[in-house]
């Protein structure tokens, strides 16, 4: 891994690698669903950057909407309770949903959001995430596509934060243990 110049951060996935993979993800989505009948639902806040890059590579989406969930627990361990903080505004009845999230970790958030959007009448909910940490999974989730499989490291950048910092980094970096307290 390459140091970033910022203390305690090392690049795990470069800006160039992300752009190349997002191209491939967009191609897979376009080949699988009819975007003109699909609503992109962006899971705030972490998926903000991925969504901005991804939707500009998709042809004529029906709409873009936003949802926000929060997982409750102590420290890094989730209690399993996921609450919807912000709901979509659009009617989803009969439409395909492209649910865009930044990372698939335990799977609890994605599973909750998927069933929530289905309860809104979506015809199908297709999950897309940039990162996948399969070693952390607690519930089975089947994404349409994920960008990169990563080990159980604390990653930040490209939308992902630590205490609301680092979301603006154009690459994905690993935060060294202890540096989060710096
Ligand atoms: C992160 C991420 C996913 C979720 C994944 O959100 O954006 O939604 O956690 O974790 P899970 O698979 O274990 O449920 P976070 O709660 O950090 O909020 P944020 O997107 O606003 O940063």
mmCIF file with all atom_site columns, C-alpha atoms and ligand atoms in Angstrom:
data_model
loop_
_atom_site.group_PDB
_atom_site.id
_atom_site.type_symbol
_atom_site.label_atom_id
_atom_site.label_alt_id
_atom_site.label_comp_id
_atom_site.label_asym_id
_atom_site.label_entity_id
_atom_site.label_seq_id
_atom_site.pdbx_PDB_ins_code
_atom_site.Cartn_x
_atom_site.Cartn_y
_atom_site.Cartn_z
_atom_site.occupancy
_atom_site.B_iso_or_equiv
_atom_site.pdbx_formal_charge
_atom_site.auth_seq_id
_atom_site.auth_comp_id
_atom_site.auth_asym_id
_atom_site.auth_atom_id
_atom_site.pdbx_PDB_model_num
ATOM   1   C CA  . UNK A 1 1   ? 0.000   0.000   0.000   1.00 0.00 ? 1   UNK A CA  1
ATOM   2   C CA  . UNK A 1 2   ? 1.180   3.544   -0.827  1.00 0.00 ? 2   UNK A CA  1
ATOM   3   C CA  . UNK A 1 3   ? 1.231   6.358   1.759   1.00 0.00 ? 3   UNK A CA  1
ATOM   4   C CA  . UNK A 1 4   ? -1.160  9.178   0.834   1.00 0.00 ? 4   UNK A CA  1
ATOM   5   C CA  . UNK A 1 5   ? 0.716   12.112  2.315   1.00 0.00 ? 5   UNK A CA  1
ATOM   6   C CA  . UNK A 1 6   ? -1.979  12.335  4.991   1.00 0.00 ? 6   UNK A CA  1
ATOM   7   C CA  . UNK A 1 7   ? -0.905  10.988  8.361   1.00 0.00 ? 7   UNK A CA  1
ATOM   8   C CA  . UNK A 1 8   ? -2.011  7.442   9.074   1.00 0.00 ? 8   UNK A CA  1
ATOM   9   C CA  . UNK A 1 9   ? -3.510  6.791   5.637   1.00 0.00 ? 9   UNK A CA  1
ATOM   10  C CA  . UNK A 1 10  ? -2.321  4.357   2.999   1.00 0.00 ? 10  UNK A CA  1
ATOM   11  C CA  . UNK A 1 11  ? -3.929  3.989   -0.420  1.00 0.00 ? 11  UNK A CA  1
ATOM   12  C CA  . UNK A 1 12  ? -5.729  0.681   -0.827  1.00 0.00 ? 12  UNK A CA  1
ATOM   13  C CA  . UNK A 1 13  ? -7.538  1.408   -4.123  1.00 0.00 ? 13  UNK A CA  1
ATOM   14  C CA  . UNK A 1 14  ? -6.400  4.272   -6.355  1.00 0.00 ? 14  UNK A CA  1
ATOM   15  C CA  . UNK A 1 15  ? -8.558  6.830   -8.129  1.00 0.00 ? 15  UNK A CA  1
ATOM   16  C CA  . UNK A 1 16  ? -7.653  5.206   -11.470 1.00 0.00 ? 16  UNK A CA  1
ATOM   17  C CA  . UNK A 1 17  ? -8.593  1.709   -10.287 1.00 0.00 ? 17  UNK A CA  1
ATOM   18  C CA  . UNK A 1 18  ? -11.926 2.984   -8.974  1.00 0.00 ? 18  UNK A CA  1
ATOM   19  C CA  . UNK A 1 19  ? -12.763 4.746   -12.259 1.00 0.00 ? 19  UNK A CA  1
ATOM   20  C CA  . UNK A 1 20  ? -11.969 1.603   -14.274 1.00 0.00 ? 20  UNK A CA  1
ATOM   21  C CA  . UNK A 1 21  ? -14.103 -0.572  -12.016 1.00 0.00 ? 21  UNK A CA  1
ATOM   22  C CA  . UNK A 1 22  ? -17.015 1.887   -11.994 1.00 0.00 ? 22  UNK A CA  1
ATOM   23  C CA  . UNK A 1 23  ? -16.968 1.698   -15.822 1.00 0.00 ? 23  UNK A CA  1
ATOM   24  C CA  . UNK A 1 24  ? -17.285 -2.097  -15.562 1.00 0.00 ? 24  UNK A CA  1
ATOM   25  C CA  . UNK A 1 25  ? -20.046 -1.858  -12.964 1.00 0.00 ? 25  UNK A CA  1
ATOM   26  C CA  . UNK A 1 26  ? -22.024 0.535   -15.168 1.00 0.00 ? 26  UNK A CA  1
ATOM   27  C CA  . UNK A 1 27  ? -21.668 -1.843  -18.113 1.00 0.00 ? 27  UNK A CA  1
ATOM   28  C CA  . UNK A 1 28  ? -22.972 -4.727  -16.013 1.00 0.00 ? 28  UNK A CA  1
ATOM   29  C CA  . UNK A 1 29  ? -25.950 -2.686  -14.768 1.00 0.00 ? 29  UNK A CA  1
ATOM   30  C CA  . UNK A 1 30  ? -26.815 -1.509  -18.277 1.00 0.00 ? 30  UNK A CA  1
ATOM   31  C CA  . UNK A 1 31  ? -26.707 -5.083  -19.548 1.00 0.00 ? 31  UNK A CA  1
ATOM   32  C CA  . UNK A 1 32  ? -28.954 -6.312  -16.717 1.00 0.00 ? 32  UNK A CA  1
ATOM   33  C CA  . UNK A 1 33  ? -31.681 -3.737  -16.170 1.00 0.00 ? 33  UNK A CA  1
ATOM   34  C CA  . UNK A 1 34  ? -33.618 -1.252  -18.275 1.00 0.00 ? 34  UNK A CA  1
ATOM   35  C CA  . UNK A 1 35  ? -32.426 2.024   -16.752 1.00 0.00 ? 35  UNK A CA  1
ATOM   36  C CA  . UNK A 1 36  ? -35.356 3.965   -18.227 1.00 0.00 ? 36  UNK A CA  1
ATOM   37  C CA  . UNK A 1 37  ? -37.612 1.964   -15.863 1.00 0.00 ? 37  UNK A CA  1
ATOM   38  C CA  . UNK A 1 38  ? -35.256 2.180   -12.888 1.00 0.00 ? 38  UNK A CA  1
ATOM   39  C CA  . UNK A 1 39  ? -34.826 4.568   -9.982  1.00 0.00 ? 39  UNK A CA  1
ATOM   40  C CA  . UNK A 1 40  ? -31.354 4.906   -8.485  1.00 0.00 ? 40  UNK A CA  1
ATOM   41  C CA  . UNK A 1 41  ? -31.733 5.064   -4.702  1.00 0.00 ? 41  UNK A CA  1
ATOM   42  C CA  . UNK A 1 42  ? -28.594 6.366   -3.042  1.00 0.00 ? 42  UNK A CA  1
ATOM   43  C CA  . UNK A 1 43  ? -27.874 5.239   0.534   1.00 0.00 ? 43  UNK A CA  1
ATOM   44  C CA  . UNK A 1 44  ? -26.623 8.351   2.309   1.00 0.00 ? 44  UNK A CA  1
ATOM   45  C CA  . UNK A 1 45  ? -24.113 9.393   3.172   1.00 0.00 ? 45  UNK A CA  1
ATOM   46  C CA  . UNK A 1 46  ? -21.348 7.015   2.140   1.00 0.00 ? 46  UNK A CA  1
ATOM   47  C CA  . UNK A 1 47  ? -22.640 6.201   -1.351  1.00 0.00 ? 47  UNK A CA  1
ATOM   48  C CA  . UNK A 1 48  ? -22.702 9.853   -2.413  1.00 0.00 ? 48  UNK A CA  1
ATOM   49  C CA  . UNK A 1 49  ? -19.481 9.767   -4.451  1.00 0.00 ? 49  UNK A CA  1
ATOM   50  C CA  . UNK A 1 50  ? -20.034 6.333   -6.012  1.00 0.00 ? 50  UNK A CA  1
ATOM   51  C CA  . UNK A 1 51  ? -23.547 7.326   -7.002  1.00 0.00 ? 51  UNK A CA  1
ATOM   52  C CA  . UNK A 1 52  ? -22.372 10.555  -8.634  1.00 0.00 ? 52  UNK A CA  1
ATOM   53  C CA  . UNK A 1 53  ? -19.811 8.643   -10.701 1.00 0.00 ? 53  UNK A CA  1
ATOM   54  C CA  . UNK A 1 54  ? -22.096 5.702   -11.484 1.00 0.00 ? 54  UNK A CA  1
ATOM   55  C CA  . UNK A 1 55  ? -25.285 7.477   -12.547 1.00 0.00 ? 55  UNK A CA  1
ATOM   56  C CA  . UNK A 1 56  ? -23.357 9.571   -15.071 1.00 0.00 ? 56  UNK A CA  1
ATOM   57  C CA  . UNK A 1 57  ? -22.350 6.326   -16.782 1.00 0.00 ? 57  UNK A CA  1
ATOM   58  C CA  . UNK A 1 58  ? -25.913 4.986   -16.984 1.00 0.00 ? 58  UNK A CA  1
ATOM   59  C CA  . UNK A 1 59  ? -28.308 5.902   -19.776 1.00 0.00 ? 59  UNK A CA  1
ATOM   60  C CA  . UNK A 1 60  ? -31.513 7.785   -18.976 1.00 0.00 ? 60  UNK A CA  1
ATOM   61  C CA  . UNK A 1 61  ? -32.370 6.665   -15.464 1.00 0.00 ? 61  UNK A CA  1
ATOM   62  C CA  . UNK A 1 62  ? -36.023 7.253   -14.594 1.00 0.00 ? 62  UNK A CA  1
ATOM   63  C CA  . UNK A 1 63  ? -35.064 9.141   -11.421 1.00 0.00 ? 63  UNK A CA  1
ATOM   64  C CA  . UNK A 1 64  ? -32.623 9.481   -8.546  1.00 0.00 ? 64  UNK A CA  1
ATOM   65  C CA  . UNK A 1 65  ? -33.745 9.427   -4.924  1.00 0.00 ? 65  UNK A CA  1
ATOM   66  C CA  . UNK A 1 66  ? -32.134 9.104   -1.509  1.00 0.00 ? 66  UNK A CA  1
ATOM   67  C CA  . UNK A 1 67  ? -32.521 7.024   1.606   1.00 0.00 ? 67  UNK A CA  1
ATOM   68  C CA  . UNK A 1 68  ? -30.601 7.015   4.862   1.00 0.00 ? 68  UNK A CA  1
ATOM   69  C CA  . UNK A 1 69  ? -30.365 4.271   7.434   1.00 0.00 ? 69  UNK A CA  1
ATOM   70  C CA  . UNK A 1 70  ? -28.534 3.958   10.718  1.00 0.00 ? 70  UNK A CA  1
ATOM   71  C CA  . UNK A 1 71  ? -27.285 0.796   12.304  1.00 0.00 ? 71  UNK A CA  1
ATOM   72  C CA  . UNK A 1 72  ? -27.271 0.800   16.087  1.00 0.00 ? 72  UNK A CA  1
ATOM   73  C CA  . UNK A 1 73  ? -24.708 -0.877  18.290  1.00 0.00 ? 73  UNK A CA  1
ATOM   74  C CA  . UNK A 1 74  ? -21.616 -0.353  20.384  1.00 0.00 ? 74  UNK A CA  1
ATOM   75  C CA  . UNK A 1 75  ? -18.323 0.587   18.730  1.00 0.00 ? 75  UNK A CA  1
ATOM   76  C CA  . UNK A 1 76  ? -17.808 -1.318  15.513  1.00 0.00 ? 76  UNK A CA  1
ATOM   77  C CA  . UNK A 1 77  ? -20.281 -4.070  16.399  1.00 0.00 ? 77  UNK A CA  1
ATOM   78  C CA  . UNK A 1 78  ? -23.800 -3.589  15.135  1.00 0.00 ? 78  UNK A CA  1
ATOM   79  C CA  . UNK A 1 79  ? -26.744 -4.563  17.348  1.00 0.00 ? 79  UNK A CA  1
ATOM   80  C CA  . UNK A 1 80  ? -28.592 -5.629  14.232  1.00 0.00 ? 80  UNK A CA  1
ATOM   81  C CA  . UNK A 1 81  ? -31.152 -2.871  14.563  1.00 0.00 ? 81  UNK A CA  1
ATOM   82  C CA  . UNK A 1 82  ? -31.287 -0.683  11.459  1.00 0.00 ? 82  UNK A CA  1
ATOM   83  C CA  . UNK A 1 83  ? -33.583 2.346   11.404  1.00 0.00 ? 83  UNK A CA  1
ATOM   84  C CA  . UNK A 1 84  ? -34.624 4.379   8.399   1.00 0.00 ? 84  UNK A CA  1
ATOM   85  C CA  . UNK A 1 85  ? -33.691 8.016   9.091   1.00 0.00 ? 85  UNK A CA  1
ATOM   86  C CA  . UNK A 1 86  ? -34.676 9.394   5.700   1.00 0.00 ? 86  UNK A CA  1
ATOM   87  C CA  . UNK A 1 87  ? -37.119 7.780   3.327   1.00 0.00 ? 87  UNK A CA  1
ATOM   88  C CA  . UNK A 1 88  ? -37.429 8.032   -0.449  1.00 0.00 ? 88  UNK A CA  1
ATOM   89  C CA  . UNK A 1 89  ? -39.815 10.642  -1.819  1.00 0.00 ? 89  UNK A CA  1
ATOM   90  C CA  . UNK A 1 90  ? -40.784 8.869   -5.035  1.00 0.00 ? 90  UNK A CA  1
ATOM   91  C CA  . UNK A 1 91  ? -43.442 6.297   -5.660  1.00 0.00 ? 91  UNK A CA  1
ATOM   92  C CA  . UNK A 1 92  ? -41.565 3.113   -6.523  1.00 0.00 ? 92  UNK A CA  1
ATOM   93  C CA  . UNK A 1 93  ? -44.532 0.955   -7.442  1.00 0.00 ? 93  UNK A CA  1
ATOM   94  C CA  . UNK A 1 94  ? -43.709 -1.318  -10.364 1.00 0.00 ? 94  UNK A CA  1
ATOM   95  C CA  . UNK A 1 95  ? -40.259 0.167   -10.889 1.00 0.00 ? 95  UNK A CA  1
ATOM   96  C CA  . UNK A 1 96  ? -36.831 -1.416  -10.676 1.00 0.00 ? 96  UNK A CA  1
ATOM   97  C CA  . UNK A 1 97  ? -34.630 0.071   -7.977  1.00 0.00 ? 97  UNK A CA  1
ATOM   98  C CA  . UNK A 1 98  ? -30.882 0.311   -8.208  1.00 0.00 ? 98  UNK A CA  1
ATOM   99  C CA  . UNK A 1 99  ? -29.841 0.579   -4.562  1.00 0.00 ? 99  UNK A CA  1
ATOM   100 C CA  . UNK A 1 100 ? -26.388 2.182   -4.420  1.00 0.00 ? 100 UNK A CA  1
ATOM   101 C CA  . UNK A 1 101 ? -24.348 1.755   -1.251  1.00 0.00 ? 101 UNK A CA  1
ATOM   102 C CA  . UNK A 1 102 ? -20.648 2.203   -0.606  1.00 0.00 ? 102 UNK A CA  1
ATOM   103 C CA  . UNK A 1 103 ? -19.849 -0.910  1.406   1.00 0.00 ? 103 UNK A CA  1
ATOM   104 C CA  . UNK A 1 104 ? -21.389 -4.270  2.182   1.00 0.00 ? 104 UNK A CA  1
ATOM   105 C CA  . UNK A 1 105 ? -20.168 -5.222  5.638   1.00 0.00 ? 105 UNK A CA  1
ATOM   106 C CA  . UNK A 1 106 ? -22.465 -7.224  7.940   1.00 0.00 ? 106 UNK A CA  1
ATOM   107 C CA  . UNK A 1 107 ? -25.181 -6.876  5.289   1.00 0.00 ? 107 UNK A CA  1
ATOM   108 C CA  . UNK A 1 108 ? -27.705 -5.667  7.875   1.00 0.00 ? 108 UNK A CA  1
ATOM   109 C CA  . UNK A 1 109 ? -28.146 -2.210  6.324   1.00 0.00 ? 109 UNK A CA  1
ATOM   110 C CA  . UNK A 1 110 ? -28.507 -3.484  2.766   1.00 0.00 ? 110 UNK A CA  1
ATOM   111 C CA  . UNK A 1 111 ? -30.934 -6.232  3.781   1.00 0.00 ? 111 UNK A CA  1
ATOM   112 C CA  . UNK A 1 112 ? -33.055 -3.741  5.716   1.00 0.00 ? 112 UNK A CA  1
ATOM   113 C CA  . UNK A 1 113 ? -33.020 -1.195  2.894   1.00 0.00 ? 113 UNK A CA  1
ATOM   114 C CA  . UNK A 1 114 ? -33.872 -3.846  0.322   1.00 0.00 ? 114 UNK A CA  1
ATOM   115 C CA  . UNK A 1 115 ? -36.931 -5.068  2.237   1.00 0.00 ? 115 UNK A CA  1
ATOM   116 C CA  . UNK A 1 116 ? -37.916 -1.467  2.988   1.00 0.00 ? 116 UNK A CA  1
ATOM   117 C CA  . UNK A 1 117 ? -37.834 -0.501  -0.701  1.00 0.00 ? 117 UNK A CA  1
ATOM   118 C CA  . UNK A 1 118 ? -39.717 -3.672  -1.635  1.00 0.00 ? 118 UNK A CA  1
ATOM   119 C CA  . UNK A 1 119 ? -42.399 -2.632  0.843   1.00 0.00 ? 119 UNK A CA  1
ATOM   120 C CA  . UNK A 1 120 ? -42.706 0.571   -1.206  1.00 0.00 ? 120 UNK A CA  1
ATOM   121 C CA  . UNK A 1 121 ? -43.785 -1.617  -4.143  1.00 0.00 ? 121 UNK A CA  1
ATOM   122 C CA  . UNK A 1 122 ? -40.531 -1.801  -6.086  1.00 0.00 ? 122 UNK A CA  1
ATOM   123 C CA  . UNK A 1 123 ? -40.628 -4.558  -8.704  1.00 0.00 ? 123 UNK A CA  1
ATOM   124 C CA  . UNK A 1 124 ? -37.067 -5.563  -7.882  1.00 0.00 ? 124 UNK A CA  1
ATOM   125 C CA  . UNK A 1 125 ? -34.245 -4.071  -5.830  1.00 0.00 ? 125 UNK A CA  1
ATOM   126 C CA  . UNK A 1 126 ? -30.777 -4.512  -7.310  1.00 0.00 ? 126 UNK A CA  1
ATOM   127 C CA  . UNK A 1 127 ? -27.988 -3.782  -4.846  1.00 0.00 ? 127 UNK A CA  1
ATOM   128 C CA  . UNK A 1 128 ? -24.718 -2.298  -6.054  1.00 0.00 ? 128 UNK A CA  1
ATOM   129 C CA  . UNK A 1 129 ? -21.846 -1.584  -3.678  1.00 0.00 ? 129 UNK A CA  1
ATOM   130 C CA  . UNK A 1 130 ? -18.292 -0.471  -4.298  1.00 0.00 ? 130 UNK A CA  1
ATOM   131 C CA  . UNK A 1 131 ? -16.737 -2.548  -1.528  1.00 0.00 ? 131 UNK A CA  1
ATOM   132 C CA  . UNK A 1 132 ? -17.545 -5.958  -0.118  1.00 0.00 ? 132 UNK A CA  1
ATOM   133 C CA  . UNK A 1 133 ? -16.172 -7.283  3.191   1.00 0.00 ? 133 UNK A CA  1
ATOM   134 C CA  . UNK A 1 134 ? -17.455 -10.880 3.081   1.00 0.00 ? 134 UNK A CA  1
ATOM   135 C CA  . UNK A 1 135 ? -15.611 -11.856 6.278   1.00 0.00 ? 135 UNK A CA  1
ATOM   136 C CA  . UNK A 1 136 ? -17.964 -9.574  8.241   1.00 0.00 ? 136 UNK A CA  1
ATOM   137 C CA  . UNK A 1 137 ? -21.261 -10.850 6.841   1.00 0.00 ? 137 UNK A CA  1
ATOM   138 C CA  . UNK A 1 138 ? -24.078 -11.619 9.318   1.00 0.00 ? 138 UNK A CA  1
ATOM   139 C CA  . UNK A 1 139 ? -26.987 -11.911 6.907   1.00 0.00 ? 139 UNK A CA  1
ATOM   140 C CA  . UNK A 1 140 ? -27.051 -13.214 3.369   1.00 0.00 ? 140 UNK A CA  1
ATOM   141 C CA  . UNK A 1 141 ? -27.288 -10.496 0.743   1.00 0.00 ? 141 UNK A CA  1
ATOM   142 C CA  . UNK A 1 142 ? -26.969 -11.003 -2.998  1.00 0.00 ? 142 UNK A CA  1
ATOM   143 C CA  . UNK A 1 143 ? -25.746 -7.880  -4.746  1.00 0.00 ? 143 UNK A CA  1
ATOM   144 C CA  . UNK A 1 144 ? -26.042 -7.435  -8.496  1.00 0.00 ? 144 UNK A CA  1
ATOM   145 C CA  . UNK A 1 145 ? -22.418 -6.380  -8.534  1.00 0.00 ? 145 UNK A CA  1
ATOM   146 C CA  . UNK A 1 146 ? -19.727 -5.220  -6.128  1.00 0.00 ? 146 UNK A CA  1
ATOM   147 C CA  . UNK A 1 147 ? -16.600 -3.306  -7.058  1.00 0.00 ? 147 UNK A CA  1
ATOM   148 C CA  . UNK A 1 148 ? -13.858 -4.745  -4.883  1.00 0.00 ? 148 UNK A CA  1
ATOM   149 C CA  . UNK A 1 149 ? -13.617 -7.434  -2.228  1.00 0.00 ? 149 UNK A CA  1
ATOM   150 C CA  . UNK A 1 150 ? -11.570 -6.101  0.673   1.00 0.00 ? 150 UNK A CA  1
ATOM   151 C CA  . UNK A 1 151 ? -10.216 -7.561  3.926   1.00 0.00 ? 151 UNK A CA  1
ATOM   152 C CA  . UNK A 1 152 ? -11.501 -6.445  7.314   1.00 0.00 ? 152 UNK A CA  1
ATOM   153 C CA  . UNK A 1 153 ? -9.592  -3.154  7.447   1.00 0.00 ? 153 UNK A CA  1
ATOM   154 C CA  . UNK A 1 154 ? -10.885 0.294   8.417   1.00 0.00 ? 154 UNK A CA  1
ATOM   155 C CA  . UNK A 1 155 ? -11.292 2.015   5.078   1.00 0.00 ? 155 UNK A CA  1
ATOM   156 C CA  . UNK A 1 156 ? -12.055 5.664   4.364   1.00 0.00 ? 156 UNK A CA  1
ATOM   157 C CA  . UNK A 1 157 ? -12.341 7.911   1.317   1.00 0.00 ? 157 UNK A CA  1
ATOM   158 C CA  . UNK A 1 158 ? -14.511 8.013   -1.800  1.00 0.00 ? 158 UNK A CA  1
ATOM   159 C CA  . UNK A 1 159 ? -17.528 8.697   0.400   1.00 0.00 ? 159 UNK A CA  1
ATOM   160 C CA  . UNK A 1 160 ? -16.523 6.650   3.428   1.00 0.00 ? 160 UNK A CA  1
ATOM   161 C CA  . UNK A 1 161 ? -15.715 8.404   6.671   1.00 0.00 ? 161 UNK A CA  1
ATOM   162 C CA  . UNK A 1 162 ? -14.287 8.180   10.107  1.00 0.00 ? 162 UNK A CA  1
ATOM   163 C CA  . UNK A 1 163 ? -16.231 10.601  12.343  1.00 0.00 ? 163 UNK A CA  1
ATOM   164 C CA  . UNK A 1 164 ? -17.367 12.422  9.170   1.00 0.00 ? 164 UNK A CA  1
ATOM   165 C CA  . UNK A 1 165 ? -13.770 12.973  7.948   1.00 0.00 ? 165 UNK A CA  1
ATOM   166 C CA  . UNK A 1 166 ? -12.146 11.699  4.752   1.00 0.00 ? 166 UNK A CA  1
ATOM   167 C CA  . UNK A 1 167 ? -15.312 11.331  2.620   1.00 0.00 ? 167 UNK A CA  1
ATOM   168 C CA  . UNK A 1 168 ? -13.808 13.757  0.099   1.00 0.00 ? 168 UNK A CA  1
ATOM   169 C CA  . UNK A 1 169 ? -10.686 11.708  -0.663  1.00 0.00 ? 169 UNK A CA  1
ATOM   170 C CA  . UNK A 1 170 ? -10.720 10.598  -4.323  1.00 0.00 ? 170 UNK A CA  1
ATOM   171 C CA  . UNK A 1 171 ? -9.182  7.201   -3.441  1.00 0.00 ? 171 UNK A CA  1
ATOM   172 C CA  . UNK A 1 172 ? -9.859  4.538   -0.824  1.00 0.00 ? 172 UNK A CA  1
ATOM   173 C CA  . UNK A 1 173 ? -7.354  4.378   2.008   1.00 0.00 ? 173 UNK A CA  1
ATOM   174 C CA  . UNK A 1 174 ? -6.755  2.299   5.090   1.00 0.00 ? 174 UNK A CA  1
ATOM   175 C CA  . UNK A 1 175 ? -6.742  4.194   8.367   1.00 0.00 ? 175 UNK A CA  1
ATOM   176 C CA  . UNK A 1 176 ? -3.990  2.869   10.622  1.00 0.00 ? 176 UNK A CA  1
ATOM   177 C CA  . UNK A 1 177 ? -5.057  1.711   14.093  1.00 0.00 ? 177 UNK A CA  1
ATOM   178 C CA  . UNK A 1 178 ? -4.664  4.566   16.550  1.00 0.00 ? 178 UNK A CA  1
ATOM   179 C CA  . UNK A 1 179 ? -4.664  7.277   13.873  1.00 0.00 ? 179 UNK A CA  1
ATOM   180 C CA  . UNK A 1 180 ? -8.398  7.761   14.252  1.00 0.00 ? 180 UNK A CA  1
ATOM   181 C CA  . UNK A 1 181 ? -7.594  9.307   17.630  1.00 0.00 ? 181 UNK A CA  1
ATOM   182 C CA  . UNK A 1 182 ? -5.000  11.719  16.165  1.00 0.00 ? 182 UNK A CA  1
HETATM 183 C C1  . LIG B 2 .   ? -22.129 2.244   6.213   1.00 0.00 ? 1   LIG B C1  1
HETATM 184 C C2  . LIG B 2 .   ? -22.311 1.994   4.732   1.00 0.00 ? 1   LIG B C2  1
HETATM 185 C C3  . LIG B 2 .   ? -23.409 0.994   4.652   1.00 0.00 ? 1   LIG B C3  1
HETATM 186 C C4  . LIG B 2 .   ? -23.343 0.280   5.974   1.00 0.00 ? 1   LIG B C4  1
HETATM 187 C C5  . LIG B 2 .   ? -22.778 -1.069  5.760   1.00 0.00 ? 1   LIG B C5  1
HETATM 188 O O1  . LIG B 2 .   ? -22.962 3.307   6.579   1.00 0.00 ? 1   LIG B O1  1
HETATM 189 O O2  . LIG B 2 .   ? -22.615 3.176   4.038   1.00 0.00 ? 1   LIG B O2  1
HETATM 190 O O3  . LIG B 2 .   ? -24.673 1.615   4.500   1.00 0.00 ? 1   LIG B O3  1
HETATM 191 O O4  . LIG B 2 .   ? -22.521 1.041   6.842   1.00 0.00 ? 1   LIG B O4  1
HETATM 192 O O5  . LIG B 2 .   ? -22.690 -1.766  6.961   1.00 0.00 ? 1   LIG B O5  1
HETATM 193 P P1  . LIG B 2 .   ? -23.449 -3.120  7.226   1.00 0.00 ? 1   LIG B P1  1
HETATM 194 O O6  . LIG B 2 .   ? -23.344 -3.986  6.006   1.00 0.00 ? 1   LIG B O6  1
HETATM 195 O O7  . LIG B 2 .   ? -22.684 -3.682  8.411   1.00 0.00 ? 1   LIG B O7  1
HETATM 196 O O8  . LIG B 2 .   ? -24.860 -2.812  7.584   1.00 0.00 ? 1   LIG B O8  1
HETATM 197 P P2  . LIG B 2 .   ? -22.721 4.180   7.906   1.00 0.00 ? 1   LIG B P2  1
HETATM 198 O O9  . LIG B 2 .   ? -23.635 3.678   8.978   1.00 0.00 ? 1   LIG B O9  1
HETATM 199 O O10 . LIG B 2 .   ? -21.257 4.210   8.221   1.00 0.00 ? 1   LIG B O10 1
HETATM 200 O O11 . LIG B 2 .   ? -23.261 5.603   7.483   1.00 0.00 ? 1   LIG B O11 1
HETATM 201 P P3  . LIG B 2 .   ? -22.732 6.619   6.355   1.00 0.00 ? 1   LIG B P3  1
HETATM 202 O O12 . LIG B 2 .   ? -23.008 5.957   5.011   1.00 0.00 ? 1   LIG B O12 1
HETATM 203 O O13 . LIG B 2 .   ? -23.561 7.836   6.565   1.00 0.00 ? 1   LIG B O13 1
HETATM 204 O O14 . LIG B 2 .   ? -21.263 6.848   6.561   1.00 0.00 ? 1   LIG B O14 1
#
